[in-house]
Amino acid sequence: MPAAASVSSVNTRGDRRISVGYVRRAHGIRGSVVVRPLSDHPDRYRAGAAFLTDEDEPRLLVIGDAAEHPDGVLVRFEGVSDRDSAEALQGVTLTIGPEERRRLGDDEFWPEDLEGLTAIDPNGRHLGMVTGVVLGAAQDRIVITRKNGAAVEVPFVEAIVGEIHPSLAHIVIDAPQGLFE
């Protein structure tokens, strides 16, 4: 697939921090939590990794140790040493700065790299503007907003999404008949 699978979005505070996981629940009595990762970076959850929370007053959380868990990643943050402290983290989103993301391959793009591109068909006909990317479990979709304001979700698959040219500000969509009608 041409797009990077890593979630990238503007968080609830409106800045450009990248959400890379959230705390699902406390685990045990010594301060461990289960984190649901939202990142495809294999080393994102390792000892020493640091995150800012998405809270109104962000906190710095540094991983003391981490291990795989059936529900995500089992993490112990430095300074979180009891169940009450761990439970207080439930629902907190972990974020990183854009500069901390993994390096992309040649045919990969962050969702915000695609937003704002003009969508055209293979003949150069204007289809609309890319206004979003929906990251799905089975398949990602590109949201194309038409001139009339209608939003069309286009499956982000090679058979439909052709050439992506951020430097030329357009993306080529070879949509099945009827998708844009």
PDB file of C-alpha atoms in Angstrom:
ATOM      1  CA  MET A   1       0.000   0.000   0.000  1.00  0.00           C
ATOM      2  CA  PRO A   2       1.386   3.414  -0.851  1.00  0.00           C
ATOM      3  CA  ALA A   3       0.499   5.185   2.408  1.00  0.00           C
ATOM      4  CA  ALA A   4       2.305   4.851   5.698  1.00  0.00           C
ATOM      5  CA  ALA A   5       0.220   2.907   8.172  1.00  0.00           C
ATOM      6  CA  SER A   6       1.243   5.036  11.084  1.00  0.00           C
ATOM      7  CA  VAL A   7      -1.488   7.224  12.441  1.00  0.00           C
ATOM      8  CA  SER A   8      -0.781  10.885  12.050  1.00  0.00           C
ATOM      9  CA  SER A   9      -3.236  13.543  12.963  1.00  0.00           C
ATOM     10  CA  VAL A  10      -3.832  16.808  14.674  1.00  0.00           C
ATOM     11  CA  ASN A  11      -4.579  15.906  18.265  1.00  0.00           C
ATOM     12  CA  THR A  12      -7.375  17.308  20.413  1.00  0.00           C
ATOM     13  CA  ARG A  13      -5.310  20.365  21.399  1.00  0.00           C
ATOM     14  CA  GLY A  14      -5.029  21.341  17.704  1.00  0.00           C
ATOM     15  CA  ASP A  15      -1.230  21.167  17.414  1.00  0.00           C
ATOM     16  CA  ARG A  16       0.768  18.892  15.132  1.00  0.00           C
ATOM     17  CA  ARG A  17       1.731  16.244  17.690  1.00  0.00           C
ATOM     18  CA  ILE A  18       1.352  12.706  16.399  1.00  0.00           C
ATOM     19  CA  SER A  19      -0.788  10.212  18.315  1.00  0.00           C
ATOM     20  CA  VAL A  20       1.127   6.938  18.596  1.00  0.00           C
ATOM     21  CA  GLY A  21      -0.891   5.065  21.207  1.00  0.00           C
ATOM     22  CA  TYR A  22      -3.205   5.319  24.163  1.00  0.00           C
ATOM     23  CA  VAL A  23      -3.383   3.778  27.615  1.00  0.00           C
ATOM     24  CA  ARG A  24      -6.124   1.164  27.681  1.00  0.00           C
ATOM     25  CA  ARG A  25      -6.013   0.180  31.342  1.00  0.00           C
ATOM     26  CA  ALA A  26      -3.939  -0.486  34.421  1.00  0.00           C
ATOM     27  CA  HIS A  27      -2.341  -3.913  34.765  1.00  0.00           C
ATOM     28  CA  GLY A  28      -1.414  -5.380  38.138  1.00  0.00           C
ATOM     29  CA  ILE A  29      -0.536  -3.444  41.288  1.00  0.00           C
ATOM     30  CA  ARG A  30       2.943  -2.069  40.484  1.00  0.00           C
ATOM     31  CA  GLY A  31       1.999   0.707  38.056  1.00  0.00           C
ATOM     32  CA  SER A  32       2.043  -1.113  34.733  1.00  0.00           C
ATOM     33  CA  VAL A  33      -0.440  -0.232  31.990  1.00  0.00           C
ATOM     34  CA  VAL A  34      -1.586  -1.827  28.768  1.00  0.00           C
ATOM     35  CA  VAL A  35      -1.019   0.501  25.813  1.00  0.00           C
ATOM     36  CA  ARG A  36      -2.773   0.153  22.479  1.00  0.00           C
ATOM     37  CA  PRO A  37      -0.115   1.155  19.936  1.00  0.00           C
ATOM     38  CA  LEU A  38      -1.114   3.357  16.989  1.00  0.00           C
ATOM     39  CA  SER A  39       2.283   3.216  15.344  1.00  0.00           C
ATOM     40  CA  ASP A  40       3.982   0.904  12.887  1.00  0.00           C
ATOM     41  CA  HIS A  41       7.446   1.766  14.198  1.00  0.00           C
ATOM     42  CA  PRO A  42       8.826  -1.452  15.739  1.00  0.00           C
ATOM     43  CA  ASP A  43      10.971   0.327  18.352  1.00  0.00           C
ATOM     44  CA  ARG A  44       8.382   2.893  19.436  1.00  0.00           C
ATOM     45  CA  TYR A  45       7.712   1.092  22.752  1.00  0.00           C
ATOM     46  CA  ARG A  46      11.105   0.374  24.285  1.00  0.00           C
ATOM     47  CA  ALA A  47      12.840   1.400  27.489  1.00  0.00           C
ATOM     48  CA  GLY A  48      13.776   5.073  27.389  1.00  0.00           C
ATOM     49  CA  ALA A  49      11.152   6.092  24.802  1.00  0.00           C
ATOM     50  CA  ALA A  50       9.463   9.355  25.787  1.00  0.00           C
ATOM     51  CA  PHE A  51       5.988  10.685  25.022  1.00  0.00           C
ATOM     52  CA  LEU A  52       3.933  13.738  25.854  1.00  0.00           C
ATOM     53  CA  THR A  53       0.346  13.117  26.896  1.00  0.00           C
ATOM     54  CA  ASP A  54      -2.555  14.817  25.129  1.00  0.00           C
ATOM     55  CA  GLU A  55      -3.914  16.251  28.366  1.00  0.00           C
ATOM     56  CA  ASP A  56      -4.651  19.968  28.874  1.00  0.00           C
ATOM     57  CA  GLU A  57      -1.384  20.112  30.798  1.00  0.00           C
ATOM     58  CA  PRO A  58       0.772  17.554  28.964  1.00  0.00           C
ATOM     59  CA  ARG A  59       3.011  15.279  31.008  1.00  0.00           C
ATOM     60  CA  LEU A  60       6.239  13.674  29.895  1.00  0.00           C
ATOM     61  CA  LEU A  61       6.067   9.886  30.231  1.00  0.00           C
ATOM     62  CA  VAL A  62       9.243   7.826  29.814  1.00  0.00           C
ATOM     63  CA  ILE A  63       9.115   4.055  29.456  1.00  0.00           C
ATOM     64  CA  GLY A  64      11.006   2.156  32.149  1.00  0.00           C
ATOM     65  CA  ASP A  65      10.331  -1.187  30.524  1.00  0.00           C
ATOM     66  CA  ALA A  66       7.921  -2.718  28.027  1.00  0.00           C
ATOM     67  CA  ALA A  67       6.867  -6.149  26.820  1.00  0.00           C
ATOM     68  CA  GLU A  68       4.417  -7.592  24.332  1.00  0.00           C
ATOM     69  CA  HIS A  69       0.928  -8.235  25.667  1.00  0.00           C
ATOM     70  CA  PRO A  70      -2.107  -9.872  23.992  1.00  0.00           C
ATOM     71  CA  ASP A  71      -3.990  -6.546  24.223  1.00  0.00           C
ATOM     72  CA  GLY A  72      -1.108  -4.339  23.036  1.00  0.00           C
ATOM     73  CA  VAL A  73       2.077  -3.479  24.902  1.00  0.00           C
ATOM     74  CA  LEU A  74       2.604  -3.868  28.640  1.00  0.00           C
ATOM     75  CA  VAL A  75       4.395  -0.692  29.759  1.00  0.00           C
ATOM     76  CA  ARG A  76       5.815   0.590  33.022  1.00  0.00           C
ATOM     77  CA  PHE A  77       6.453   4.336  32.937  1.00  0.00           C
ATOM     78  CA  GLU A  78       9.133   5.852  35.136  1.00  0.00           C
ATOM     79  CA  GLY A  79       7.547   7.418  38.226  1.00  0.00           C
ATOM     80  CA  VAL A  80       4.328   5.400  37.943  1.00  0.00           C
ATOM     81  CA  SER A  81       4.715   2.797  40.662  1.00  0.00           C
ATOM     82  CA  ASP A  82       1.248   1.842  41.918  1.00  0.00           C
ATOM     83  CA  ARG A  83      -2.146   0.866  40.582  1.00  0.00           C
ATOM     84  CA  ASP A  84      -3.798   4.206  41.436  1.00  0.00           C
ATOM     85  CA  SER A  85      -1.214   6.119  39.398  1.00  0.00           C
ATOM     86  CA  ALA A  86      -1.604   3.639  36.535  1.00  0.00           C
ATOM     87  CA  GLU A  87      -5.402   3.887  36.610  1.00  0.00           C
ATOM     88  CA  ALA A  88      -5.111   7.678  36.379  1.00  0.00           C
ATOM     89  CA  LEU A  89      -3.465   7.198  32.961  1.00  0.00           C
ATOM     90  CA  GLN A  90      -6.377   5.225  31.488  1.00  0.00           C
ATOM     91  CA  GLY A  91      -7.533   6.850  28.241  1.00  0.00           C
ATOM     92  CA  VAL A  92      -4.491   9.134  27.941  1.00  0.00           C
ATOM     93  CA  THR A  93      -3.129   9.443  24.408  1.00  0.00           C
ATOM     94  CA  LEU A  94       0.645   9.264  23.911  1.00  0.00           C
ATOM     95  CA  THR A  95       2.104  11.675  21.361  1.00  0.00           C
ATOM     96  CA  ILE A  96       5.392  12.460  19.635  1.00  0.00           C
ATOM     97  CA  GLY A  97       6.594  15.365  17.530  1.00  0.00           C
ATOM     98  CA  PRO A  98       6.584  15.011  13.724  1.00  0.00           C
ATOM     99  CA  GLU A  99      10.403  14.903  13.717  1.00  0.00           C
ATOM    100  CA  GLU A 100      10.291  11.690  15.804  1.00  0.00           C
ATOM    101  CA  ARG A 101       8.440   9.638  13.200  1.00  0.00           C
ATOM    102  CA  ARG A 102      10.131   6.836  11.319  1.00  0.00           C
ATOM    103  CA  ARG A 103      11.704   7.494   7.950  1.00  0.00           C
ATOM    104  CA  LEU A 104       9.341   6.686   5.085  1.00  0.00           C
ATOM    105  CA  GLY A 105      10.027   4.563   2.048  1.00  0.00           C
ATOM    106  CA  ASP A 106       9.826   5.994  -1.469  1.00  0.00           C
ATOM    107  CA  ASP A 107       6.171   5.012  -1.997  1.00  0.00           C
ATOM    108  CA  GLU A 108       4.938   5.962   1.480  1.00  0.00           C
ATOM    109  CA  PHE A 109       3.248   9.161   2.592  1.00  0.00           C
ATOM    110  CA  TRP A 110       1.952  10.568   5.850  1.00  0.00           C
ATOM    111  CA  PRO A 111      -1.757  11.403   5.672  1.00  0.00           C
ATOM    112  CA  GLU A 112      -1.086  15.137   6.028  1.00  0.00           C
ATOM    113  CA  ASP A 113       1.216  14.950   2.985  1.00  0.00           C
ATOM    114  CA  LEU A 114      -1.831  13.956   0.925  1.00  0.00           C
ATOM    115  CA  GLU A 115      -4.304  16.458   2.366  1.00  0.00           C
ATOM    116  CA  GLY A 116      -4.683  19.462   0.098  1.00  0.00           C
ATOM    117  CA  LEU A 117      -3.676  17.637  -3.081  1.00  0.00           C
ATOM    118  CA  THR A 118      -5.942  17.976  -6.110  1.00  0.00           C
ATOM    119  CA  ALA A 119      -7.466  14.652  -7.158  1.00  0.00           C
ATOM    120  CA  ILE A 120      -7.591  14.094 -10.920  1.00  0.00           C
ATOM    121  CA  ASP A 121      -8.556  11.132 -13.052  1.00  0.00           C
ATOM    122  CA  PRO A 122      -6.057   9.539 -15.510  1.00  0.00           C
ATOM    123  CA  ASN A 123      -7.276  11.965 -18.224  1.00  0.00           C
ATOM    124  CA  GLY A 124      -6.552  15.008 -16.059  1.00  0.00           C
ATOM    125  CA  ARG A 125     -10.204  15.720 -15.197  1.00  0.00           C
ATOM    126  CA  HIS A 126     -10.618  17.422 -11.787  1.00  0.00           C
ATOM    127  CA  LEU A 127     -12.322  15.149  -9.221  1.00  0.00           C
ATOM    128  CA  GLY A 128     -11.939  17.224  -6.064  1.00  0.00           C
ATOM    129  CA  MET A 129      -9.543  17.949  -3.221  1.00  0.00           C
ATOM    130  CA  VAL A 130      -8.046  15.465  -0.757  1.00  0.00           C
ATOM    131  CA  THR A 131      -9.431  16.615   2.576  1.00  0.00           C
ATOM    132  CA  GLY A 132      -8.596  13.643   4.758  1.00  0.00           C
ATOM    133  CA  VAL A 133      -7.371  10.102   5.133  1.00  0.00           C
ATOM    134  CA  VAL A 134      -9.352   7.491   7.040  1.00  0.00           C
ATOM    135  CA  LEU A 135      -7.069   4.839   8.496  1.00  0.00           C
ATOM    136  CA  GLY A 136      -8.994   1.574   8.626  1.00  0.00           C
ATOM    137  CA  ALA A 137      -8.316  -1.847  10.033  1.00  0.00           C
ATOM    138  CA  ALA A 138      -8.862  -3.560   6.687  1.00  0.00           C
ATOM    139  CA  GLN A 139      -8.083  -0.725   4.298  1.00  0.00           C
ATOM    140  CA  ASP A 140      -7.305   2.975   4.342  1.00  0.00           C
ATOM    141  CA  ARG A 141      -9.444   5.454   2.400  1.00  0.00           C
ATOM    142  CA  ILE A 142      -8.733   8.874   0.939  1.00  0.00           C
ATOM    143  CA  VAL A 143     -11.486  11.462   1.415  1.00  0.00           C
ATOM    144  CA  ILE A 144     -12.027  13.537  -1.730  1.00  0.00           C
ATOM    145  CA  THR A 145     -14.283  16.570  -1.331  1.00  0.00           C
ATOM    146  CA  ARG A 146     -16.079  17.576  -4.522  1.00  0.00           C
ATOM    147  CA  LYS A 147     -16.826  21.156  -5.597  1.00  0.00           C
ATOM    148  CA  ASN A 148     -20.424  20.678  -4.410  1.00  0.00           C
ATOM    149  CA  GLY A 149     -19.149  19.785  -0.912  1.00  0.00           C
ATOM    150  CA  ALA A 150     -19.902  16.063  -1.168  1.00  0.00           C
ATOM    151  CA  ALA A 151     -17.211  13.833   0.330  1.00  0.00           C
ATOM    152  CA  VAL A 152     -16.247  10.617  -1.436  1.00  0.00           C
ATOM    153  CA  GLU A 153     -14.172   7.963   0.326  1.00  0.00           C
ATOM    154  CA  VAL A 154     -11.835   6.292  -2.147  1.00  0.00           C
ATOM    155  CA  PRO A 155     -10.201   2.979  -1.201  1.00  0.00           C
ATOM    156  CA  PHE A 156      -6.440   3.538  -0.944  1.00  0.00           C
ATOM    157  CA  VAL A 157      -5.424   0.580  -3.092  1.00  0.00           C
ATOM    158  CA  GLU A 158      -2.996   0.442  -6.008  1.00  0.00           C
ATOM    159  CA  ALA A 159      -5.748  -0.466  -8.495  1.00  0.00           C
ATOM    160  CA  ILE A 160      -7.479   2.888  -7.808  1.00  0.00           C
ATOM    161  CA  VAL A 161      -4.887   5.288  -6.435  1.00  0.00           C
ATOM    162  CA  GLY A 162      -2.255   5.754  -9.081  1.00  0.00           C
ATOM    163  CA  GLU A 163       0.455   8.347  -9.153  1.00  0.00           C
ATOM    164  CA  ILE A 164       0.928  10.614  -6.161  1.00  0.00           C
ATOM    165  CA  HIS A 165       2.781  13.822  -6.874  1.00  0.00           C
ATOM    166  CA  PRO A 166       3.026  16.040  -3.775  1.00  0.00           C
ATOM    167  CA  SER A 167       5.509  18.298  -5.595  1.00  0.00           C
ATOM    168  CA  LEU A 168       2.943  18.824  -8.393  1.00  0.00           C
ATOM    169  CA  ALA A 169       0.089  19.071  -5.843  1.00  0.00           C
ATOM    170  CA  HIS A 170      -2.011  16.285  -7.360  1.00  0.00           C
ATOM    171  CA  ILE A 171      -2.944  12.648  -7.000  1.00  0.00           C
ATOM    172  CA  VAL A 172      -4.282  10.450  -9.804  1.00  0.00           C
ATOM    173  CA  ILE A 173      -7.415   8.456  -8.991  1.00  0.00           C
ATOM    174  CA  ASP A 174      -8.583   5.777 -11.449  1.00  0.00           C
ATOM    175  CA  ALA A 175     -11.952   5.294  -9.778  1.00  0.00           C
ATOM    176  CA  PRO A 176     -14.430   2.583 -10.653  1.00  0.00           C
ATOM    177  CA  GLN A 177     -17.377   3.804 -12.703  1.00  0.00           C
ATOM    178  CA  GLY A 178     -20.008   5.505 -10.567  1.00  0.00           C
ATOM    179  CA  LEU A 179     -17.811   6.381  -7.582  1.00  0.00           C
ATOM    180  CA  PHE A 180     -17.718  10.066  -8.494  1.00  0.00           C
ATOM    181  CA  GLU A 181     -21.039  10.254 -10.392  1.00  0.00           C
TER     182      GLU A 181
END
